[in-house]
Every structure is written in structure tokens, then in C-alpha cells.
Amino acid sequence: MLQAPFNVAVINRDHKIVAANENFEEYFGNWRNRHCYEVYKGKSQICENCQSEVTFADGRVRVSDETGIDRHGRSCQYALHLSPLKDKSGAINHIVQITTDLTETRTWQRQYDLLFERVPCSAFVIDRDFHLVRVNTRFRETFGDPEGKCCYQVCKRRKTPCRNCTAAMTFADGAEHVSSEVGVHPDGSPAHYFVTSSPLSRSDEGVAHVIQMATDISQVYELERELRKTQDFYEALIQNSPAGILAVDPTGNPKLMNPAARDLLGWTTLQLPAAARLKELLPQEFSESEACDKKLLDLPEIAVRTTRGQEIPVHLSAVELKSGRQHLGRAAFLEDLRGIMRLEQEKLEAERMATVGQTVAGLAHTIKNLLMGVEGGMYMMDSGLSRGDTKRIASGWQMLQRNFEKTNALVKDFLSFAKGRIPELHPTDPNTLARDIVNLYVDAARMQGVELVLEADPQVSPAPLDRQGMETCVTNLLSNAVDAAAMRAEGGGKVVLRTREDEGDLIFEVDDNGSGIDEELKEKLFTTFFTTKGTKGTGLGLLTTRKIVQEHGGRMEVDSTSGQGSTFRIRLSRERLKAIARDATASAPRSSEQKP
């Protein structure tokens, strides 16, 4: 008894311990002259439902789980084995008590149970027939009630075991196996999960039970699927965009270049260019612009350089790429302007040809009218000479003079209109130009009862203009406005010449309070030889004005209300003016080189 590897004690019918081994004393402390309930439980009287009392009474062996106090006063759990000792007469006067410590075993059991239930994945134990022996709470939440069912019935709603079952593999080779599976949630939605199969217990036949840990990745799978869709969506947009798109990291190294950008820059290899090479191809404004939260650049017309050195006009815009506060780099968007410029040139040419056609037709009609007037004057003179009628001769002579003057005015205006030339643009102060014109015409306007006013915006800055051509335009509009204002029956005619800026455009605006223009006449304003001045006009003034404005890359606008007056507006894009001036400067040396 003394050498037994467990606690052994002997008690008598008074429950007093009469003998014990060293293990017992080591576990429960001093036992001598003490009762078992004192040593085991720290009590002063016999326990309720004392198993020793029952054993003394019936002489049977008993085993029970007990809770007591060890020699350090700590709570302990132990298994108590009671065996009666009979004397020669068969009486039971002593009982042998063997105790085995269960404290650590129970602690491990509780920890295991707690871990099994609280582990953040589905844990389940299956036997060799794939029956679910035990499952945790997460398993029930993920797959539903497993009562009396096999794993493939609960997890996958199958009637037969799965192919390539990891549990079957573990049962077969006793090793751990991992796989990705698709099951079914209780609501019928797919359950994507990773499962690990490990052997749990063994028997003579091999692995008896397998424990599987399944991590539900359905949300992760769905997020990956949505992320993949989003990536495919934006990649399709970028790859098929007609605009060139490229992106660089914070150090300037290219990270993306779509097919349109490759075509534009003439980059034919699959490998992206080095940072230094890309810097040579793009405008320096792209690499030198400072980081900001808004759009970095918006350059309506600038040139990029191809790998062969050819300059191509583009509209370049750039943005900063950020993720939260992290700077990811920058992206550039390039719109090839060659097609637009070609269309603009073709449109101008078509308009020019149309104007030529209209002009020829109108000129023929006007000459025909003049010839009819000359013919009438000649008839009057001939008939006067044959009759000796001096009054008729004088009348015919006056008719010839009027038609001569009209022919002379027509030829001058037509020469002015037909004069084709590239505008000579020089830095010009629009306010000074407008002021000089007003000073020149203010007295003449006053003689017609019209007040001529200048409203020059001091914020207007100099622009490249053909001063002579622009003076002709503004003077034509001003002259027409004064004539219109002078025709007011109630007097009080007023004409205002304004200069101002509007979204990058330089504006010359002539406003009058004349009779205005109805819609029918407005449609004829810029047709050849149309005039509202009767015999005083040739119908070429507005046409000449529009031609000069178009040569400046601008356009004409008209606002008019019948009975209230009209506003004629010259709108000149400052970007177009700069481009025309730049082109004129670039072509000047070539022109000189062609001269013999």
C-alpha cells in the first residue's frame, strides 16, 4: 500500500483514518487521529449521503466523484474508490479508500469544452460512418441542426458521401487534410468554407473519430467576387477608352498605360517605359505639378511627343491618386485633338466655299440690278438727246451717277471682303482699341442724336489681335448700332460698347436700343448682300466682320428683341488666339525659306 502510485487510506467504522500511504499524506496532509470527513472535506461531522456508511452497510465496492480540499486548502476533485475489508468472521470493520486526483483532468476537460464551443469556426466530430457525433454552436448556426444525420447531409444537403472527402482521407491514412468546399446555409444560400480534417481518436481498426474545423468564408468569397467584378468593369473601361490613360506611382514610375495611350505615344512594346523616358514624352507640366486634392491639370491644348519625336496636340487633364491619406501617384488623360482640328479646318473650308458660292450668286444679282439702273439712265439720256429734252438728259445723267457710286461702293466692300489673309496677331490692349474707336465716332453719333458710351472692364488683359482687322469689326458693329439707334422715333438713342472676359473668352459687345430685329431678318443677317439700310448699304459689312472674327478663331453672337434693341457680340477664345499666334510664329521661318 505504501508503494501504491495513488492515494490509499483505511478508515474504521468511526470514519477515523487508521492508516494511509505517503501519496495520501502528500495530497491531503496530516491524517493521524483525524476523521475522513475532516481530512477530505475539512468538515467537523460526517457527510450527508456518506458512501462509506453505505459500504459498511452493504459491503459493496463503490466509485464516486468527489470534491474536497487538498493539503494546501485548495479545492480539488478526485475519484473515490471504496472497497470493504472483511475480517475472518466476515464482518466489515474497515474500508480501503483509494483516491485519484481528477482536478487537472477536469480542468483540461472544461478548457477543451470551452474551446470547442467558442472557437470562431464550425467544429464537428464524425465517426467512421460520417455520422455527426458532436458539433459546436457555430456549426449549428452555419449549417443547421445535425441531429442523427451524417456530415454530407447537413453540410451539403447530399444523400451520399462527397467525392474527395477530406474526412475519408484522414480515416484512411490518419493524416491531416485541407480543402475548400461549397456547402449550403440553412436558408439555402451557398456556404463557402475551408475545412481541416484531423484524427481525433483511434481504435484497433485505425482512426475512430475525425474532428473537422470549417471556416466560413462566404462573406470573403462574396467580397472577392464583387471586387473582381468591379476590377473587371474598370479595367474594361480603361482598356477600351478612346482617350489615352496612364498612371504613375509617387516616384514617377509608370504603372498603367492603356492601348489608346500606347497608340498616341507610339509605344509598341508590352513593357512599360521607364520613368525618365515617359517624362520625355509628356509635357513637363504633368511631372512638375504640385500635389493637391483637386484636379492637378486641365490643359485644353498642349503637345505630347511620340517615340519618333512627332508632336501631337492633345487635351491633357491629370488627377492625384489617393487612398485615404496615402498618396498613390497620379494619372493623366490624353484626348487626341488631331481629328477635331481636322474637322474644324474642313468646316472652315466648307463655310468658305459656301460663302464663295453665295457671294458669286449675290454679286451677279447685284450687278444685274446695277446694269438695269445704268441701262435706264442710258435710255433716259438717249431719248433726251433725240428729243432735245435737257430735263430728261439731266435725269438720265443723275441715274448714271447714282449707279456709278453704288458700283464703286460695292467694289470697295467686295475687295475688303474678298481680301484673304492670315491675321497678323500682336499683343493688343482691347480697352485701348475700343476707346480709340469710341473717341473717333462719338461726335458723329451725337450728330445723329445717339449717345455713344464705352464700358471697358479694367480686368481685361491684352490679347494677341490683328488690330486693323478687329478695328474693322468693331467699327462695322458700332456703325450699324448707331444707325439703328438713330431710327428711334422717340429719340434717346444709345449705343454701348463693352469689353469683358467670360470663361476664358475675350468679349467685344455692342448694345443698342434701336428697333431690334425680328426672327425672319435675324436668319438673313450673315447672308451675302443683305442690308436693312436700303441704298446706303452693300450687305457686306456683317459678312466681312464675321470673316475677320473667324480668322481670329472666334464667333459672332446676336441677341435681339423686336422693338427693344440688339446686342452684337464678338467672342474670341484666348486659347485659340494663343494657338493661332503660335502657329503663325512657327510657320514664319518656313515661309521665308521658301522664298527664292
Coordinates of C-alpha atoms in Angstrom, one line a residue:
M1 CA 0.0 0.0 0.0
L2 CA 2.8 2.3 0.8
Q3 CA 4.3 2.0 -2.7
A4 CA 0.9 2.4 -4.5
P5 CA 1.1 5.2 -7.1
F6 CA -2.2 6.7 -5.8
N7 CA -3.7 7.8 -2.6
V8 CA -4.7 5.0 -0.2
A9 CA -6.2 5.3 3.2
V10 CA -8.1 2.9 5.6
I11 CA -10.9 4.0 7.8
N12 CA -12.7 2.3 10.6
R13 CA -16.4 2.3 11.4
D14 CA -16.0 5.6 13.3
H15 CA -14.7 7.1 10.0
K16 CA -11.3 7.6 11.6
I17 CA -8.3 7.1 9.3
V18 CA -6.2 4.4 10.8
A19 CA -3.7 4.0 8.0
A20 CA -2.6 5.9 4.8
N21 CA 0.3 5.9 2.4
E22 CA 2.8 8.7 1.6
N23 CA 0.9 9.8 -1.5
F24 CA -2.2 10.3 0.6
E25 CA -0.4 12.4 3.1
E26 CA 1.3 14.3 0.3
Y27 CA -2.1 15.1 -1.3
F28 CA -4.4 15.6 1.8
G29 CA -1.8 16.4 4.6
N30 CA -1.8 15.1 8.1
W31 CA -4.3 12.4 8.7
R32 CA -3.4 10.9 12.1
N33 CA -6.1 10.9 14.7
R34 CA -8.5 12.6 12.3
H35 CA -11.7 11.5 10.6
C36 CA -12.0 11.1 6.9
Y37 CA -14.5 14.0 6.5
E38 CA -12.1 16.2 8.3
V39 CA -9.2 15.3 6.1
Y40 CA -11.1 15.1 2.8
K41 CA -13.7 17.8 3.2
G42 CA -12.5 20.0 6.1
K43 CA -15.8 19.2 7.9
S44 CA -16.5 18.6 11.6
Q45 CA -19.1 15.9 11.1
I46 CA -19.9 13.1 8.8
C47 CA -21.0 14.0 5.3
E48 CA -24.6 13.7 4.0
N49 CA -25.0 10.7 1.7
C50 CA -21.8 9.3 3.0
Q51 CA -20.8 6.5 0.7
S52 CA -18.6 4.8 3.3
E53 CA -21.6 4.4 5.6
V54 CA -23.4 2.7 2.7
T55 CA -20.5 0.4 2.0
F56 CA -20.2 -0.6 5.7
A57 CA -23.9 -1.4 5.5
D58 CA -24.0 -3.5 2.2
G59 CA -20.3 -4.5 1.8
R60 CA -20.3 -3.5 -1.9
V61 CA -17.5 -1.7 -3.8
R62 CA -18.3 1.8 -4.9
V63 CA -16.8 4.5 -7.0
S64 CA -17.8 8.2 -6.9
D65 CA -16.6 11.6 -8.0
E66 CA -15.9 13.8 -5.0
T67 CA -14.9 17.4 -4.4
G68 CA -12.7 18.2 -1.4
I69 CA -9.8 20.2 -0.1
D70 CA -6.1 19.3 -0.6
R71 CA -3.4 19.9 2.0
H72 CA -2.9 23.5 0.8
G73 CA -6.6 24.3 1.3
R74 CA -7.3 24.4 -2.4
S75 CA -10.4 22.9 -3.9
C76 CA -9.8 19.5 -5.6
Q77 CA -11.6 16.9 -7.5
Y78 CA -10.9 13.2 -7.1
A79 CA -12.4 9.8 -7.9
L80 CA -13.1 7.8 -4.7
H81 CA -12.9 4.0 -4.8
L82 CA -14.4 2.3 -1.7
S83 CA -13.6 -1.4 -1.0
P84 CA -14.8 -3.1 2.2
L85 CA -12.2 -5.1 4.3
K86 CA -13.8 -8.2 5.9
D87 CA -12.2 -10.0 8.9
K88 CA -12.2 -13.7 9.4
S89 CA -15.8 -13.7 10.6
G90 CA -16.9 -11.8 7.5
A91 CA -17.6 -8.6 9.4
I92 CA -16.7 -5.3 7.8
N93 CA -14.9 -3.1 10.3
H94 CA -12.6 -1.3 7.8
I95 CA -12.8 0.2 4.3
V96 CA -10.0 0.9 2.0
Q97 CA -10.3 4.3 0.2
I98 CA -8.4 4.9 -3.0
T99 CA -8.5 8.4 -4.4
T100 CA -7.3 9.5 -7.8
D101 CA -6.8 13.2 -8.5
L102 CA -9.1 14.5 -11.2
T103 CA -8.5 18.2 -10.7
E104 CA -6.2 18.6 -13.7
T105 CA -8.2 16.2 -15.9
R106 CA -11.4 18.1 -15.3
T107 CA -9.7 21.4 -15.9
W108 CA -8.5 20.2 -19.2
Q109 CA -11.9 18.9 -20.0
R110 CA -13.6 22.2 -19.2
Q111 CA -11.0 24.1 -21.3
Y112 CA -11.5 21.7 -24.1
D113 CA -15.3 22.0 -24.0
L114 CA -15.0 25.8 -23.8
L115 CA -12.5 25.9 -26.7
F116 CA -14.7 23.5 -28.8
E117 CA -17.8 25.7 -28.3
R118 CA -16.2 29.1 -28.6
V119 CA -13.7 28.5 -31.4
P120 CA -14.6 31.0 -34.2
C121 CA -15.3 28.3 -36.8
S122 CA -17.5 25.3 -37.2
A123 CA -16.1 22.3 -35.2
F124 CA -17.6 18.9 -35.5
V125 CA -16.6 15.3 -34.8
I126 CA -17.6 12.4 -37.1
D127 CA -17.3 8.7 -36.8
R128 CA -16.3 6.2 -39.5
D129 CA -19.8 6.2 -40.9
F130 CA -19.7 10.0 -41.2
H131 CA -22.3 10.5 -38.5
L132 CA -22.0 13.8 -36.6
V133 CA -21.1 12.8 -33.1
R134 CA -20.6 16.3 -31.8
V135 CA -20.9 19.8 -33.2
N136 CA -20.4 23.3 -31.7
T137 CA -22.7 26.3 -31.7
R138 CA -21.1 27.9 -34.8
F139 CA -21.8 24.7 -36.8
R140 CA -25.5 24.8 -35.9
E141 CA -25.6 28.5 -36.9
T142 CA -23.8 27.8 -40.2
F143 CA -25.3 24.5 -41.3
G144 CA -28.4 23.8 -39.2
D145 CA -29.5 21.0 -36.8
P146 CA -27.3 17.9 -37.1
E147 CA -29.4 15.5 -35.0
G148 CA -28.9 11.9 -36.2
K149 CA -27.5 13.0 -39.6
C150 CA -24.3 12.5 -41.5
C151 CA -22.0 15.4 -42.3
Y152 CA -22.7 15.4 -46.0
Q153 CA -26.5 15.5 -45.3
V154 CA -26.2 18.6 -43.1
C155 CA -23.3 20.5 -44.7
K156 CA -24.2 19.9 -48.4
R157 CA -27.7 18.5 -48.5
R158 CA -26.3 15.4 -50.2
K159 CA -27.7 11.9 -49.9
T160 CA -24.3 10.2 -50.4
P161 CA -20.8 10.9 -49.2
C162 CA -18.8 13.5 -51.1
R163 CA -16.1 12.7 -53.6
N164 CA -12.6 13.6 -52.4
C165 CA -13.9 13.8 -48.8
T166 CA -11.1 15.0 -46.6
A167 CA -12.6 13.1 -43.6
A168 CA -12.4 9.9 -45.6
M169 CA -8.8 10.6 -46.4
T170 CA -8.0 11.1 -42.7
F171 CA -9.8 7.9 -41.8
A172 CA -7.7 6.2 -44.5
D173 CA -4.2 7.5 -43.8
G174 CA -4.5 9.1 -40.3
A175 CA -3.1 12.4 -41.7
E176 CA -4.4 15.9 -41.7
H177 CA -6.1 17.1 -44.9
V178 CA -7.3 20.5 -46.0
S179 CA -9.7 21.5 -48.8
S180 CA -12.1 24.2 -50.0
E181 CA -15.7 23.3 -50.1
V182 CA -19.1 24.7 -51.0
G183 CA -22.0 23.8 -48.8
V184 CA -25.4 25.1 -48.1
H185 CA -26.6 27.5 -45.4
P186 CA -29.9 26.8 -43.6
D187 CA -31.6 29.5 -45.8
G188 CA -30.4 27.7 -48.9
S189 CA -27.6 30.1 -49.9
P190 CA -24.2 28.7 -50.8
A191 CA -21.7 28.4 -47.9
H192 CA -18.1 28.7 -49.0
Y193 CA -15.7 27.3 -46.4
F194 CA -12.2 25.9 -45.8
V195 CA -12.2 22.7 -43.8
T196 CA -9.3 20.9 -42.0
S197 CA -9.7 17.2 -41.1
S198 CA -7.6 15.8 -38.2
P199 CA -7.7 12.3 -36.5
L200 CA -9.2 12.6 -33.0
S201 CA -9.2 9.0 -31.6
R202 CA -8.0 5.6 -32.7
S203 CA -9.2 2.1 -32.2
D204 CA -8.0 -1.3 -33.3
E205 CA -9.4 -0.5 -36.8
G206 CA -7.4 2.7 -37.1
V207 CA -8.8 6.2 -36.8
A208 CA -12.1 6.0 -35.0
H209 CA -13.1 9.6 -35.0
V210 CA -12.2 12.7 -37.0
I211 CA -12.5 16.3 -35.9
Q212 CA -13.1 18.8 -38.7
M213 CA -12.7 22.6 -38.4
A214 CA -14.6 24.6 -41.0
T215 CA -14.1 28.3 -41.5
D216 CA -17.0 30.0 -43.3
I217 CA -15.5 32.3 -45.9
S218 CA -18.8 33.1 -47.7
Q219 CA -18.6 36.8 -47.0
V220 CA -14.9 36.9 -48.0
Y221 CA -15.8 35.0 -51.2
E222 CA -18.6 37.4 -51.9
L223 CA -16.3 40.4 -51.4
E224 CA -13.7 38.9 -53.6
R225 CA -16.4 38.2 -56.3
E226 CA -17.6 41.8 -56.1
L227 CA -14.1 43.1 -56.1
R228 CA -13.3 41.0 -59.1
K229 CA -16.4 42.3 -60.9
T230 CA -15.5 45.9 -60.1
Q231 CA -11.9 45.4 -61.2
D232 CA -13.1 43.9 -64.5
F233 CA -15.5 46.7 -65.0
Y234 CA -13.0 49.5 -64.6
E235 CA -10.3 47.5 -66.5
A236 CA -12.7 47.2 -69.4
L237 CA -13.4 50.9 -69.3
I238 CA -9.7 51.8 -69.2
Q239 CA -8.6 49.3 -71.9
N240 CA -11.4 50.4 -74.3
S241 CA -11.3 54.1 -73.6
P242 CA -10.7 56.2 -76.8
A243 CA -8.8 58.6 -74.6
G244 CA -5.2 57.7 -73.6
I245 CA -4.9 56.9 -69.9
L246 CA -1.7 56.4 -68.0
A247 CA -0.8 56.3 -64.3
V248 CA 2.5 56.6 -62.4
D249 CA 3.4 55.9 -58.8
P250 CA 4.7 58.6 -56.4
T251 CA 8.2 58.2 -57.8
G252 CA 7.1 58.7 -61.4
N253 CA 7.4 55.1 -62.5
P254 CA 4.6 54.1 -64.9
K255 CA 2.1 51.7 -63.6
L256 CA -0.6 51.7 -66.3
M257 CA -0.8 52.7 -70.0
N258 CA -3.9 51.7 -71.9
P259 CA -3.9 50.9 -75.6
A260 CA -5.1 54.4 -76.6
A261 CA -2.1 56.0 -74.8
R262 CA 0.3 53.5 -76.4
D263 CA -1.0 54.3 -79.8
L264 CA -0.9 58.0 -79.1
L265 CA 2.7 57.9 -77.9
G266 CA 3.8 55.3 -80.4
W267 CA 4.8 52.9 -77.6
T268 CA 4.8 49.4 -79.2
T269 CA 6.4 47.1 -76.6
L270 CA 4.5 45.4 -73.8
Q271 CA 6.9 46.6 -71.2
L272 CA 6.1 50.0 -69.7
P273 CA 8.6 52.8 -70.4
A274 CA 11.0 53.9 -67.7
A275 CA 10.2 57.0 -65.7
A276 CA 12.8 59.1 -67.4
R277 CA 11.6 58.0 -70.9
L278 CA 7.9 58.8 -70.1
K279 CA 8.9 62.2 -68.8
E280 CA 10.4 63.0 -72.2
L281 CA 7.1 62.1 -73.9
L282 CA 4.7 64.0 -71.7
P283 CA 4.6 67.8 -71.1
Q284 CA 6.7 68.9 -68.2
E285 CA 3.6 70.3 -66.5
F286 CA 2.5 66.8 -65.7
S287 CA 5.6 65.8 -63.7
E288 CA 6.1 69.2 -62.2
S289 CA 2.6 70.0 -61.0
E290 CA 2.2 70.0 -57.2
A291 CA 0.0 67.5 -55.4
C292 CA -3.4 68.7 -54.5
D293 CA -6.9 67.3 -53.6
K294 CA -8.5 68.6 -56.8
K295 CA -7.7 68.1 -60.5
L296 CA -4.0 68.6 -61.0
L297 CA -4.1 69.9 -64.5
D298 CA -6.6 70.8 -67.3
L299 CA -4.7 71.9 -70.4
P300 CA -7.2 72.2 -73.3
E301 CA -4.4 72.2 -75.9
I302 CA -0.8 71.1 -75.4
A303 CA 1.5 68.8 -77.2
V304 CA 2.9 65.3 -76.3
R305 CA 5.9 63.8 -78.1
T306 CA 5.8 60.4 -79.7
T307 CA 8.7 57.9 -79.5
R308 CA 9.7 59.2 -83.0
G309 CA 9.7 62.8 -81.9
Q310 CA 6.5 63.9 -83.5
E311 CA 4.5 66.4 -81.5
I312 CA 0.7 65.7 -81.2
P313 CA -1.8 68.2 -79.9
V314 CA -3.8 66.8 -77.0
H315 CA -6.2 67.9 -74.3
L316 CA -4.4 66.8 -71.1
S317 CA -6.0 66.5 -67.7
A318 CA -4.5 64.9 -64.7
V319 CA -5.6 63.9 -61.2
E320 CA -4.0 62.9 -58.0
L321 CA -4.4 59.2 -57.0
K322 CA -5.1 58.7 -53.3
S323 CA -6.4 56.1 -50.9
G324 CA -7.4 57.9 -47.7
R325 CA -4.4 59.9 -46.8
Q326 CA -2.0 57.7 -48.7
H327 CA -0.6 59.2 -51.9
L328 CA -0.7 56.5 -54.7
G329 CA 0.6 58.6 -57.6
R330 CA -1.1 60.5 -60.4
A331 CA -3.0 59.7 -63.6
A332 CA -3.1 61.6 -67.0
F333 CA -5.9 61.5 -69.5
L334 CA -5.0 62.4 -73.1
E335 CA -7.5 63.4 -75.8
D336 CA -6.0 63.4 -79.3
L337 CA -7.0 66.7 -80.9
R338 CA -5.9 66.0 -84.4
G339 CA -9.3 64.7 -85.5
I340 CA -11.1 67.7 -84.0
M341 CA -8.6 70.2 -85.6
R342 CA -9.0 68.4 -88.9
L343 CA -12.8 68.7 -88.7
E344 CA -12.5 72.4 -87.7
Q345 CA -10.4 73.0 -90.7
E346 CA -12.8 71.1 -93.0
K347 CA -15.7 73.1 -91.5
L348 CA -13.9 76.4 -92.2
E349 CA -13.1 75.3 -95.7
A350 CA -16.7 74.2 -96.3
E351 CA -18.0 77.5 -94.9
R352 CA -15.6 79.4 -97.1
M353 CA -16.7 77.5 -100.2
A354 CA -20.3 78.1 -99.3
T355 CA -19.7 81.8 -98.8
V356 CA -17.9 82.0 -102.1
G357 CA -20.9 80.4 -103.8
Q358 CA -23.4 82.8 -102.1
T359 CA -21.1 85.7 -102.9
V360 CA -20.9 84.9 -106.6
A361 CA -24.7 84.5 -106.8
G362 CA -25.4 87.6 -104.9
L363 CA -22.7 89.6 -106.8
A364 CA -24.3 88.5 -110.1
H365 CA -27.7 89.6 -108.9
T366 CA -26.4 92.9 -107.6
I367 CA -24.5 93.6 -110.8
K368 CA -27.6 92.8 -112.8
N369 CA -29.6 95.4 -110.8
L370 CA -26.8 98.0 -111.3
L371 CA -26.8 97.3 -115.0
M372 CA -30.5 97.7 -115.1
G373 CA -30.1 101.1 -113.4
V374 CA -27.3 102.0 -115.9
E375 CA -29.4 100.9 -118.8
G376 CA -32.3 103.0 -117.5
G377 CA -30.0 106.1 -117.3
M378 CA -28.6 105.5 -120.8
Y379 CA -32.2 105.2 -122.1
M380 CA -33.2 108.4 -120.5
M381 CA -30.1 110.2 -121.9
D382 CA -30.6 108.7 -125.4
S383 CA -34.2 109.6 -125.5
G384 CA -33.5 113.1 -124.1
L385 CA -30.8 113.7 -126.8
S386 CA -33.0 112.6 -129.6
R387 CA -35.8 114.8 -128.4
G388 CA -33.6 117.7 -127.3
D389 CA -35.1 117.4 -123.8
T390 CA -32.4 118.7 -121.4
K391 CA -34.5 117.8 -118.4
R392 CA -34.7 114.2 -119.5
I393 CA -30.9 114.2 -120.2
A394 CA -30.2 115.6 -116.7
S395 CA -32.4 113.0 -115.1
G396 CA -30.7 110.2 -117.1
W397 CA -27.3 111.5 -116.1
Q398 CA -28.2 111.5 -112.4
M399 CA -29.3 107.9 -112.7
L400 CA -25.9 107.0 -114.2
Q401 CA -24.1 108.9 -111.4
R402 CA -26.1 107.1 -108.6
N403 CA -25.4 103.7 -110.1
F404 CA -21.7 104.5 -110.6
E405 CA -21.5 105.5 -106.9
K406 CA -23.2 102.2 -105.9
T407 CA -20.9 100.2 -108.2
N408 CA -17.9 102.0 -106.7
A409 CA -19.0 101.2 -103.1
L410 CA -19.8 97.7 -104.0
V411 CA -16.4 97.1 -105.5
K412 CA -14.6 98.5 -102.4
D413 CA -16.6 96.5 -99.9
F414 CA -16.2 93.4 -102.0
L415 CA -12.5 93.8 -102.2
S416 CA -12.4 94.2 -98.5
F417 CA -14.5 91.1 -98.0
A418 CA -12.6 89.0 -100.5
K419 CA -9.2 90.0 -99.2
G420 CA -7.9 86.7 -97.8
R421 CA -5.0 86.9 -95.4
I422 CA -3.7 85.4 -92.2
P423 CA -4.3 87.8 -89.3
E424 CA -1.2 89.5 -88.0
L425 CA -1.6 89.0 -84.3
H426 CA 0.2 91.2 -81.9
P427 CA -0.3 91.9 -78.2
T428 CA -3.1 94.4 -78.1
D429 CA -5.0 96.1 -75.3
P430 CA -8.7 95.6 -76.1
N431 CA -9.7 98.5 -73.9
T432 CA -7.4 100.9 -75.7
L433 CA -8.7 99.7 -79.1
A434 CA -12.3 100.1 -78.0
R435 CA -11.6 103.6 -76.5
D436 CA -9.9 104.8 -79.7
I437 CA -12.9 103.7 -81.8
V438 CA -15.4 105.4 -79.5
N439 CA -13.4 108.6 -79.5
L440 CA -13.4 108.5 -83.3
Y441 CA -17.2 108.1 -83.6
V442 CA -18.6 109.8 -80.6
D443 CA -19.2 113.1 -82.3
A444 CA -20.6 111.6 -85.4
A445 CA -23.1 109.6 -83.3
R446 CA -24.0 112.7 -81.3
M447 CA -24.9 114.5 -84.6
Q448 CA -27.4 111.7 -85.3
G449 CA -28.9 112.1 -81.8
V450 CA -27.2 109.0 -80.4
E451 CA -25.2 108.7 -77.2
L452 CA -22.1 106.5 -77.6
V453 CA -20.8 105.0 -74.3
L454 CA -17.8 102.9 -73.5
E455 CA -17.9 100.3 -70.7
A456 CA -14.4 98.9 -70.6
D457 CA -13.7 96.2 -67.9
P458 CA -10.4 97.1 -66.2
Q459 CA -9.8 93.3 -65.6
V460 CA -9.5 92.7 -69.4
S461 CA -5.9 92.0 -70.2
P462 CA -4.0 92.3 -73.5
A463 CA -4.5 89.6 -76.1
P464 CA -2.9 88.7 -79.5
L465 CA -5.1 90.5 -82.0
D466 CA -4.9 91.8 -85.6
R467 CA -5.6 95.4 -84.6
Q468 CA -6.6 96.6 -88.1
G469 CA -9.0 93.7 -88.6
M470 CA -10.6 94.0 -85.1
E471 CA -11.0 97.8 -85.6
T472 CA -12.9 97.0 -88.8
C473 CA -15.1 94.5 -87.0
V474 CA -16.0 96.7 -84.0
T475 CA -16.4 99.8 -86.3
N476 CA -18.9 97.9 -88.5
L477 CA -20.9 96.8 -85.5
L478 CA -20.8 100.3 -84.0
S479 CA -21.8 101.9 -87.2
N480 CA -24.8 99.6 -87.6
A481 CA -25.8 100.2 -84.0
V482 CA -25.7 103.9 -84.3
D483 CA -27.8 103.8 -87.5
A484 CA -30.3 101.5 -85.6
A485 CA -30.5 103.8 -82.5
A486 CA -30.8 106.9 -84.7
M487 CA -34.0 105.5 -86.2
R488 CA -35.9 105.6 -82.8
A489 CA -39.0 107.7 -83.4
E490 CA -39.0 108.9 -79.8
G491 CA -35.3 109.8 -79.8
G492 CA -32.9 109.0 -77.0
G493 CA -30.8 106.6 -79.0
K494 CA -28.0 105.0 -77.1
V495 CA -25.2 102.6 -78.1
V496 CA -22.8 100.9 -75.5
L497 CA -19.5 99.3 -76.5
R498 CA -18.3 96.9 -73.8
T499 CA -15.2 94.8 -73.3
R500 CA -15.2 91.9 -70.8
E501 CA -14.0 88.4 -70.0
D502 CA -16.2 85.3 -70.0
E503 CA -14.8 81.8 -69.1
G504 CA -11.5 82.3 -71.0
D505 CA -13.1 84.3 -73.9
L506 CA -12.4 87.9 -74.7
I507 CA -15.7 89.7 -75.5
F508 CA -16.4 92.8 -77.6
E509 CA -20.1 93.7 -77.2
V510 CA -22.1 96.4 -79.0
D511 CA -25.5 97.1 -77.5
D512 CA -28.2 99.5 -79.0
N513 CA -31.7 100.5 -78.0
G514 CA -32.9 100.6 -81.7
S515 CA -35.9 98.9 -83.1
G516 CA -34.4 95.4 -82.9
I517 CA -34.5 92.6 -85.4
D518 CA -37.3 90.2 -85.9
E519 CA -36.6 86.4 -86.2
E520 CA -37.0 86.4 -90.0
L521 CA -34.4 89.1 -90.6
K522 CA -32.1 87.6 -87.9
E523 CA -31.7 84.5 -90.1
K524 CA -30.6 86.6 -93.0
L525 CA -28.1 88.8 -91.1
F526 CA -24.9 87.0 -92.3
T527 CA -26.0 86.2 -95.8
T528 CA -24.3 87.9 -98.7
F529 CA -25.6 91.3 -99.8
F530 CA -28.4 91.5 -97.2
T531 CA -28.9 95.0 -95.8
T532 CA -31.5 96.9 -93.9
K533 CA -30.1 100.3 -95.0
G534 CA -31.6 100.4 -98.5
T535 CA -29.4 102.0 -101.0
K536 CA -26.9 103.1 -98.2
G537 CA -25.6 99.6 -97.6
T538 CA -23.9 96.9 -99.7
G539 CA -24.8 94.0 -97.4
L540 CA -21.1 93.0 -97.0
G541 CA -20.4 94.7 -93.6
L542 CA -21.5 91.9 -91.3
L543 CA -20.2 89.3 -93.6
T544 CA -16.8 90.9 -93.5
T545 CA -16.9 91.2 -89.8
R546 CA -17.8 87.6 -89.3
K547 CA -15.0 86.6 -91.7
I548 CA -12.4 88.5 -89.7
V549 CA -13.7 87.1 -86.4
Q550 CA -13.4 83.6 -87.8
E551 CA -9.9 84.3 -88.9
H552 CA -9.2 85.0 -85.2
G553 CA -10.7 81.6 -84.2
G554 CA -13.8 83.4 -82.7
R555 CA -17.5 83.5 -83.4
M556 CA -20.4 86.0 -83.6
E557 CA -23.4 86.1 -81.4
V558 CA -26.6 88.1 -81.8
D559 CA -29.3 88.8 -79.2
S560 CA -32.2 91.0 -80.4
T561 CA -35.8 91.7 -79.4
S562 CA -38.0 93.5 -81.8
G563 CA -38.8 97.0 -80.6
Q564 CA -36.2 96.9 -77.8
G565 CA -32.8 96.8 -79.4
S566 CA -30.0 94.4 -80.3
T567 CA -26.7 93.2 -78.9
F568 CA -23.9 92.0 -81.3
R569 CA -21.2 90.1 -79.6
I570 CA -17.7 89.1 -80.8
R571 CA -16.4 86.1 -78.7
L572 CA -12.7 85.3 -79.0
S573 CA -11.2 82.3 -77.3
R574 CA -7.9 83.3 -75.7
E575 CA -6.6 79.7 -76.0
R576 CA -7.3 79.8 -79.8
L577 CA -5.7 83.2 -80.1
K578 CA -2.6 81.9 -78.5
A579 CA -2.6 78.8 -80.7
I580 CA -3.0 80.9 -83.9
A581 CA -0.2 83.3 -82.8
R582 CA 2.0 80.3 -82.0
D583 CA 1.2 78.6 -85.4
A584 CA 1.9 81.9 -87.2
T585 CA 5.3 82.2 -85.4
A586 CA 6.2 78.6 -86.2
S587 CA 5.3 79.0 -89.9
A588 CA 7.1 82.3 -90.4
P589 CA 10.7 80.9 -90.9
R590 CA 9.4 78.2 -93.2
S591 CA 7.7 80.8 -95.4
S592 CA 10.8 82.8 -95.6
E593 CA 12.8 79.8 -96.5
Q594 CA 10.6 79.1 -99.5
K595 CA 11.3 82.5 -101.0
P596 CA 13.9 82.4 -103.8

